[in-house]
Coordinates of C-alpha atoms and ligand atoms in Angstrom, one line a residue:
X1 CA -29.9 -116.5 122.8
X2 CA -32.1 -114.1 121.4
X3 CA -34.1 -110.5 122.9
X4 CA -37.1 -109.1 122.4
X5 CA -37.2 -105.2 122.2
X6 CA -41.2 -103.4 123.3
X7 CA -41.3 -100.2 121.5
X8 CA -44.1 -98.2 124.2
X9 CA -44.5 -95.0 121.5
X10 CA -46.2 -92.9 124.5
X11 CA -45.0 -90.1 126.8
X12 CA -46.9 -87.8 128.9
X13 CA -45.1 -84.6 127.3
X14 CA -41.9 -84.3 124.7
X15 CA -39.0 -83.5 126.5
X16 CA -37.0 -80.8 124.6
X17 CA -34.0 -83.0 123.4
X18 CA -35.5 -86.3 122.4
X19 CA -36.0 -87.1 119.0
X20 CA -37.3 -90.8 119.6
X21 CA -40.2 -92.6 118.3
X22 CA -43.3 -91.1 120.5
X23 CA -46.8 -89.3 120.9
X24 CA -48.5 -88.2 123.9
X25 CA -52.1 -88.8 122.1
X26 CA -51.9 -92.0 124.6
X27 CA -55.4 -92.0 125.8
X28 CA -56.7 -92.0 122.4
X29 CA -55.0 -95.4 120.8
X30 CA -54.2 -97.1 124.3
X31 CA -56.3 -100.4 123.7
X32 CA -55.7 -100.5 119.9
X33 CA -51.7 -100.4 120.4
X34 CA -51.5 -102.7 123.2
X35 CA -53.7 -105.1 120.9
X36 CA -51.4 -104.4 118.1
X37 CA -48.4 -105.0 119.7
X38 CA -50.2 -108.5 120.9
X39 CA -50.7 -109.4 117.6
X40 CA -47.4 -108.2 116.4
X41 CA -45.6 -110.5 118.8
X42 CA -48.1 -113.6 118.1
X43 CA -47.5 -113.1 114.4
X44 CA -43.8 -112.8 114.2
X45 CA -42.1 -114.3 117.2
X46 CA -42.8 -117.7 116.1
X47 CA -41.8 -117.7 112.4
X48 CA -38.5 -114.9 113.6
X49 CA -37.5 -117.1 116.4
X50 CA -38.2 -120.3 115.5
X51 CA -38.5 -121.4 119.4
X52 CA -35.0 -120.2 119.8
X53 CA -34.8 -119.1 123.6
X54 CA -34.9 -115.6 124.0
X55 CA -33.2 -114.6 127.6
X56 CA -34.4 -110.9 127.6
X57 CA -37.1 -109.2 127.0
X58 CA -36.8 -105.0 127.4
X59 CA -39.6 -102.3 127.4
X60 CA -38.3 -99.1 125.7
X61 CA -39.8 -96.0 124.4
X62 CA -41.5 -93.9 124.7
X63 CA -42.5 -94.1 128.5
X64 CA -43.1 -97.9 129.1
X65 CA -44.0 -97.0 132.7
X66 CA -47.0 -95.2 131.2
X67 CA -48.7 -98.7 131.1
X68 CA -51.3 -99.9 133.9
X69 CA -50.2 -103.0 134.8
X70 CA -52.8 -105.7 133.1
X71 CA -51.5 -103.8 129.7
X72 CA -48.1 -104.8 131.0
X73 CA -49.5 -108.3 132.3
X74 CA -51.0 -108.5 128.7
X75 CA -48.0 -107.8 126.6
X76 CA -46.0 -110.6 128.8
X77 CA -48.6 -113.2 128.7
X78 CA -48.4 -112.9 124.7
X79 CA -44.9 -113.2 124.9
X80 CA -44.8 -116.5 127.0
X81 CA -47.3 -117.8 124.8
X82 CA -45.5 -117.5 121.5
X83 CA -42.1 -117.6 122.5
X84 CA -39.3 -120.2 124.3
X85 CA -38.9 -117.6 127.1
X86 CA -38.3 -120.5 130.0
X87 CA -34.6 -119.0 129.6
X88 CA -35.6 -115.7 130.1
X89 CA -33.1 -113.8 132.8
X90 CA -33.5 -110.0 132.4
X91 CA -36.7 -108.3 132.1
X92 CA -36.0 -104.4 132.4
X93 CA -38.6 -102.1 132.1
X94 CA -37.5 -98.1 131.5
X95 CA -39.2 -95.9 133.6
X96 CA -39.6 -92.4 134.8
X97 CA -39.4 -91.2 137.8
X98 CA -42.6 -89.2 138.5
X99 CA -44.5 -93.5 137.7
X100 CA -42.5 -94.8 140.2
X101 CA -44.9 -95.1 143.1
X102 CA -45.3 -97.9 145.7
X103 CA -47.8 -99.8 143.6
X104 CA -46.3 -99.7 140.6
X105 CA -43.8 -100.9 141.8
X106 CA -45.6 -104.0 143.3
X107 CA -47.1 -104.4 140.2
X108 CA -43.9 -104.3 138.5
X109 CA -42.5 -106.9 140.7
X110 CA -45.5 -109.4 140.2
X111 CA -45.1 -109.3 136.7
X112 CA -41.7 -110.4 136.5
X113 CA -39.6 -107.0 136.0
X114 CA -36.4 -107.5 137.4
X115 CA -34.3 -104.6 136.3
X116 CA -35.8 -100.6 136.0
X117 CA -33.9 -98.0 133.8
X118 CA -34.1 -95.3 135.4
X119 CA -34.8 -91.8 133.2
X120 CA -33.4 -89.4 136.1
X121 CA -31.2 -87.5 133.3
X122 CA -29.9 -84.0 135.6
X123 CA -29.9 -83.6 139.6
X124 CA -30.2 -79.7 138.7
X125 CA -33.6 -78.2 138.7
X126 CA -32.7 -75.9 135.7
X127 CA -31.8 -78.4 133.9
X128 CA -34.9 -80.2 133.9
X129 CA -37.0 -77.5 133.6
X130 CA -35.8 -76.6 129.8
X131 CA -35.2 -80.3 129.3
X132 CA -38.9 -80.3 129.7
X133 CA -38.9 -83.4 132.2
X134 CA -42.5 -84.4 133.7
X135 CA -40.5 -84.9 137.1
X136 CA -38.2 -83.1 139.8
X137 CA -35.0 -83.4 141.2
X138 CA -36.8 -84.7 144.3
X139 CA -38.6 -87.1 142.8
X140 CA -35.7 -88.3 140.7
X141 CA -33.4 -88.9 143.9
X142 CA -36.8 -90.3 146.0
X143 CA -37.9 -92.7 142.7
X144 CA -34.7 -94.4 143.4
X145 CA -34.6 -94.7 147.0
X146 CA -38.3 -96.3 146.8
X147 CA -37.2 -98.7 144.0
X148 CA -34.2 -100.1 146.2
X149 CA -36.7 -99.9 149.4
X150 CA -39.1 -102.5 147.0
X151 CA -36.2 -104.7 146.3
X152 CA -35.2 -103.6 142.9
X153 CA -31.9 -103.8 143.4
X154 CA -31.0 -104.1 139.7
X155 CA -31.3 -100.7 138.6
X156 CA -29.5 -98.4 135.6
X157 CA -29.8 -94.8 135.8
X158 CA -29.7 -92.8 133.0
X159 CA -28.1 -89.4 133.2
X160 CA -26.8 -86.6 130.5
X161 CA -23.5 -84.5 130.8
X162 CA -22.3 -81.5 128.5
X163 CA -25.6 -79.7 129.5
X164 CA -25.5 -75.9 129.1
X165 CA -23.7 -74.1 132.1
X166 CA -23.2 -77.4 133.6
X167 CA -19.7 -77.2 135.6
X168 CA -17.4 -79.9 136.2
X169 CA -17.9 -79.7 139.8
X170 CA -21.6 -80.4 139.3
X171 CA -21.0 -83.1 137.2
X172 CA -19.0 -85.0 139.4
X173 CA -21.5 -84.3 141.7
X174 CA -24.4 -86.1 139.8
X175 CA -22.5 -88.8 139.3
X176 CA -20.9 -89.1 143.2
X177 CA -24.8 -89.0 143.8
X178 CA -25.3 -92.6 142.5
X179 CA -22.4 -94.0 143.3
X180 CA -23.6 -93.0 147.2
X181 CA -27.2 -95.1 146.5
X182 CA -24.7 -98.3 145.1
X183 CA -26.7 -97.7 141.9
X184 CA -25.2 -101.0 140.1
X185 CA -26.0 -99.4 136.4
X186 CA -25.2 -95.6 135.1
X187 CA -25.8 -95.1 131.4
X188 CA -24.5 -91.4 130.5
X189 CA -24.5 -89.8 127.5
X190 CA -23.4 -86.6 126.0
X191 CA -26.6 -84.2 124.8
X192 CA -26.6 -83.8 121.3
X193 CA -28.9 -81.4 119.5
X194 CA -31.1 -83.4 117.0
X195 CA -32.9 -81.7 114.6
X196 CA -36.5 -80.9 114.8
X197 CA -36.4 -80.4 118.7
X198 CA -37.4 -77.8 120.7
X199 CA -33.8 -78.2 122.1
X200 CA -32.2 -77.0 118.4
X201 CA -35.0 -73.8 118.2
X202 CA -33.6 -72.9 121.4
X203 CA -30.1 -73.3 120.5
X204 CA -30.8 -71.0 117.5
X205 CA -32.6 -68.8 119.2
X206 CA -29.7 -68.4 121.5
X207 CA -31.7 -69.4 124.3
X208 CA -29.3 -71.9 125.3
X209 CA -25.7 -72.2 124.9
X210 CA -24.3 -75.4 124.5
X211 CA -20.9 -76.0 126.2
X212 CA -17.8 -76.4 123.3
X213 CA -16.2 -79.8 122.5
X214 CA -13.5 -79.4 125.3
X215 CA -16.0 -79.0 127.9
X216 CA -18.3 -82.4 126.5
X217 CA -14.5 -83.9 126.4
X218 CA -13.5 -83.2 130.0
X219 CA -16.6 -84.3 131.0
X220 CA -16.3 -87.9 129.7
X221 CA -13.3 -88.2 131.1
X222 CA -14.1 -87.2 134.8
X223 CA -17.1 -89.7 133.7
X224 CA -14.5 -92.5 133.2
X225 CA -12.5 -91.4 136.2
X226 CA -14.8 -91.0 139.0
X227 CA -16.8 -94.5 137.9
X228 CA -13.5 -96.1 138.0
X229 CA -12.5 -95.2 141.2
X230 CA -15.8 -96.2 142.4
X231 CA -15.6 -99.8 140.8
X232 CA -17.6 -99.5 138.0
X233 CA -16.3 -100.9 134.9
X234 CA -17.1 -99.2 131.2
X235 CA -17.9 -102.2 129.6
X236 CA -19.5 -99.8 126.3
X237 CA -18.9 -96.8 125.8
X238 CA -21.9 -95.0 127.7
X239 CA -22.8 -97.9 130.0
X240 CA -21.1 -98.5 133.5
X241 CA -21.5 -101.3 136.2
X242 CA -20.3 -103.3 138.9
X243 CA -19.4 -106.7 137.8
X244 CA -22.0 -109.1 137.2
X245 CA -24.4 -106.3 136.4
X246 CA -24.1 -105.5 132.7
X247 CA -26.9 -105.0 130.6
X248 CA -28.0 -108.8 129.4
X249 CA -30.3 -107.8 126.8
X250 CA -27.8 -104.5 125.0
X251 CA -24.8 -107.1 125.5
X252 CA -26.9 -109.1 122.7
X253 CA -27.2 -106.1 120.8
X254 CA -23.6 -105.5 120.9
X255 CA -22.5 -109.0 120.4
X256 CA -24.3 -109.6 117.1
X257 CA -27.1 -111.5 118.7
X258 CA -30.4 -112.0 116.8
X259 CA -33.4 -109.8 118.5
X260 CA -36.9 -109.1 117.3
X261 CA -38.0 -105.7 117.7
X262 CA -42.2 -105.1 118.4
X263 CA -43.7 -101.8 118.4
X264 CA -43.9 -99.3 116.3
X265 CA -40.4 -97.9 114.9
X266 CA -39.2 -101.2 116.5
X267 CA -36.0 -102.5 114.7
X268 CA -35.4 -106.3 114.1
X269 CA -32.1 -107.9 113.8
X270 CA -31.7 -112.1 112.3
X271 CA -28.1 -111.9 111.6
X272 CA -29.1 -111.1 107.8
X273 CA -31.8 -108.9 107.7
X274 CA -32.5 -105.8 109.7
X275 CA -36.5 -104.4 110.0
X276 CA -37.8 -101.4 110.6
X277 CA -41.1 -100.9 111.6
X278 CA -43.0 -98.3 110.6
X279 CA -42.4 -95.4 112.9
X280 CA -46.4 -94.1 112.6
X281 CA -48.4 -95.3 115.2
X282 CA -51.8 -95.2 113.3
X283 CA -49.7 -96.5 110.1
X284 CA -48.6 -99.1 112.4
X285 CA -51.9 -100.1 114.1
X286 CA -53.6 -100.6 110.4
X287 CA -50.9 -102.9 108.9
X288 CA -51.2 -105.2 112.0
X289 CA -54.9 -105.4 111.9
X290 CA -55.1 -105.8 107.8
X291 CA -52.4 -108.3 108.4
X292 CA -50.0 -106.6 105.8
X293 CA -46.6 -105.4 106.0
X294 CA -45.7 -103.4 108.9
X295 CA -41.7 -103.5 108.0
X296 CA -39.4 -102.0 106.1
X297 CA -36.9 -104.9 105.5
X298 CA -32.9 -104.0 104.7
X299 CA -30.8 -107.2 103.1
X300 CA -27.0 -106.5 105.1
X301 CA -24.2 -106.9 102.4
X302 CA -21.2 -108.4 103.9
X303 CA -20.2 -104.0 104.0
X304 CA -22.7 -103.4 106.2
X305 CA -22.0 -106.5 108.5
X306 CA -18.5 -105.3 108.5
X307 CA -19.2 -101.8 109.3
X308 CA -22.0 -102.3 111.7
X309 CA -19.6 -104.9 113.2
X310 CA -16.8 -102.1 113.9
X311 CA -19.3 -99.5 114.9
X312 CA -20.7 -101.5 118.1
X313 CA -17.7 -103.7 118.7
X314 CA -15.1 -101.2 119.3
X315 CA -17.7 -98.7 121.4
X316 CA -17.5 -101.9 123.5
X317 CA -14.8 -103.5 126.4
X318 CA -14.9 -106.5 124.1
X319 CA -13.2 -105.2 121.1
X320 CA -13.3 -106.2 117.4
X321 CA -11.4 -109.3 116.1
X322 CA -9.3 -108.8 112.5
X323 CA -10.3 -112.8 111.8
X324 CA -14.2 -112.4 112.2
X325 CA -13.7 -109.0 110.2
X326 CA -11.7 -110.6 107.2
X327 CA -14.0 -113.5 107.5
X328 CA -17.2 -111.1 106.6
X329 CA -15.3 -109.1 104.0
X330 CA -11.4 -108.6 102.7
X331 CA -9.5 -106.2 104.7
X332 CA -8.4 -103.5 102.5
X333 CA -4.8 -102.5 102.3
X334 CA -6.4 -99.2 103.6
X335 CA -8.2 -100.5 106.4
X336 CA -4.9 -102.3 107.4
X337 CA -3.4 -98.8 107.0
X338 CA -5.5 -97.1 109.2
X339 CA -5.8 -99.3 111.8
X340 CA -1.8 -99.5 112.1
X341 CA -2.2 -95.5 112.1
X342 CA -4.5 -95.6 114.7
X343 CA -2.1 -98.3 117.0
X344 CA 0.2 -95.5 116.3
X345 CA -1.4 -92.7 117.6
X346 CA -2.4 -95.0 120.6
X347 CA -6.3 -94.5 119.5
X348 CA -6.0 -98.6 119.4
X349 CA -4.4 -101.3 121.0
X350 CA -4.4 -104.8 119.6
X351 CA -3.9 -108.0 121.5
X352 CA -1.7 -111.4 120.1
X353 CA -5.2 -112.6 119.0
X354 CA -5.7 -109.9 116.7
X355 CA -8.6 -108.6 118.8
X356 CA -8.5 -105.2 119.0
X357 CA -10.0 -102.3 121.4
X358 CA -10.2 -98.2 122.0
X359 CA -8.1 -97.0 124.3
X360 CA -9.4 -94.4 126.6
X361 CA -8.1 -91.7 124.6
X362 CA -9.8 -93.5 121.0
X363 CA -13.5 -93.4 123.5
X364 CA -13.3 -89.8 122.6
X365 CA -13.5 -90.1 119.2
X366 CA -15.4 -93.8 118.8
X367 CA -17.3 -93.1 115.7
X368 CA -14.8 -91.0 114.0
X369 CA -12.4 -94.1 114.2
X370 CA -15.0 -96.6 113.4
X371 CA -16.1 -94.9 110.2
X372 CA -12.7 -94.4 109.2
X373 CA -12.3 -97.9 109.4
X374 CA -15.7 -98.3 107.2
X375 CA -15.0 -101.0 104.0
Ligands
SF4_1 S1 -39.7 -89.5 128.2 FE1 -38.0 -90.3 127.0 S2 -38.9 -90.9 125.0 FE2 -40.4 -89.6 126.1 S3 -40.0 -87.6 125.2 FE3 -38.8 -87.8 127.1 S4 -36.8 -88.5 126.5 FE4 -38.2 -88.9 124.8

């Protein structure tokens, strides 16, 4: 079963960390992008999917809950037009908290959204403030209590830890915060400073301080601790939920699935080939409407299957198996090496299937381990 991916490239101002794909020149290509990402989908999604069913369909960004709803209503009729979506279970839709409003909401729910991402990120004030959020810590706890009162019950929050000055008490307390609403979906991630951002001048400015690696470390863990206590199970390694409540459409991602990416900076994925579309939204709106190439289009050698294999496999519950490896590419003496090295140093435990997994202390140091494992 395949996904599709909506790239939304607007936000109503750049928060200070976020390096992603966006403008907040919104007003000024609104019709134009929606069009184009119309005629994106009614171009590609037949000849990419072939009629295979596609079982999710998830609107990133950017700010998707920027979009009135016929835009929304517009985007979704294209897709049931060109693709077999009669399959489709999970329709998640990311918003922000100062769009969640009683008729959005409605609107949301009569066009088929089923699951909100939630972008609440810090219940500290200070936090948001330099983050540069367009919403409060009032509006991030109300925004979730009016969701659940409109019967979205299938929500993920998104939250950040290893903020500057951010103690392990309040930490724990952010987190004890969702687990008290029965939120059934907590991504968390550790803030990293990416280039380019307001976030790194401030940094180097020594406006900020960022907290040292032991700090981001214990962090995790009480992450890992309090979630599981609470029932939650880390099925990846920055994505928590009750049972039954994983993400449908990043499972796919993570198991190798096949999903077409629309939108500008939009990636594509057919089990060969990856895409990349253009990351410039006026660059992007031209090539649709001249119907030429709006992709950037990367052949995978069996090394990058491999290594792309190992790199979201082991962040996830699920593991890596040595057979599919070896079946993709020969496994090195050193890769053998390592991995045994690894087992050693209880980084990674391998089952009688040869599947193998990061134990909680390896989640620490995921990418490290994957890339060492790189063919
Ligand atoms: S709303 Fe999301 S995508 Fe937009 S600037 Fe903020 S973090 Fe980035």
């Amino acid at each position: 079963m395949a996904g599709i991916y909506v790239h939304i490239p607007f936000c109503k101002q750049k928060c200070s960390y976020c390096d992603f794909h966006f403008s907040t020149t919104f007003e000024k290509y609104r019709k134009q992008m929606i069009d184009a990402i119309c005629k994106e989908i009614e171009l590609r999604a037949p000849l990419f999917l072939s009629n295979e069913p596609i079982n999710t369909i998830y609107f990133g960004g950017g700010t998707p809950s920027i979009l009135h709803q016929h835009e929304l209503h517009q985007i979704l009729s294209t897709i049931h037009t060109y693709t077999n979506s009669h399959k489709v279970e999970e329709i998640t839709l990311e918003a922000n908290p100062d769009d969640i409003t009683d008729e959005n909401l409605d609107g949301w729910k009569q066009e088929g959204i089923n699951r909100l991402s939630i972008g609440v990120q810090s219940f500290r004030e200070q936090d948001l403030q330099w983050m540069n959020r367009a919403h409060t810590v009032n509006e991030g706890k109300n925004a979730l209590l009016l969701a659940q009162k409109h019967g979205f019950d299938n929500l993920t929050v998104d939250l950040i830890y290893g903020l500057p000055n951010l103690s392990n008490k309040e930490w724990t307390n952010h987190i004890q915060r969702l687990i008290e609403l029965k939120i059934p979906h907590i991504s968390a991630y550790c803030l990293t400073v990416e280039k380019k951002t307001a976030l790194h001048k401030m940094v180097q400015h020594h406006e900020l301080k960022m907290p040292d690696d032991e700090i981001q470390a214990q962090q995790f863990e009480i992450l890992l601790n309090t979630l599981e206590k609470a029932g939650y199970e880390q099925y990846e390694i920055s994505n928590f939920s009750f049972p039954e409540h994983h993400s449908k459409h990043n499972s796919n991602y993570w198991k190798n699935e096949n999903y077409l990416g629309i939108g500008p900076s939009a990636h594509s994925y057919d089990g060969k080939n990856r895409y990349w579309n253009f990351a410039n939204n006026s660059r992007y709106i031209q090539s649709i409407e001249q119907n030429s190439q709006h992709y950037e289009l990367e052949q995978l050698t069996p090394e990058n299957r491999f290594n792309e294999l190992l790199l979201t496999g082991l962040r996830t519950k699920w593991g890596v198996n040595k057979s599919i490896l070896s079946s993709i590419s020969t496994l090195t003496t050193d890769f053998n090496t390592k991995l045994n090295d690894f087992i050693f140093t209880k980084d990674i435990e391998m089952n009688e299937n040869e599947q193998f997994y990061l134990t909680t202390k390896g989640k620490l140091k995921a990418d490290y381990i994957a890339s060492e494992l790189f063919v």
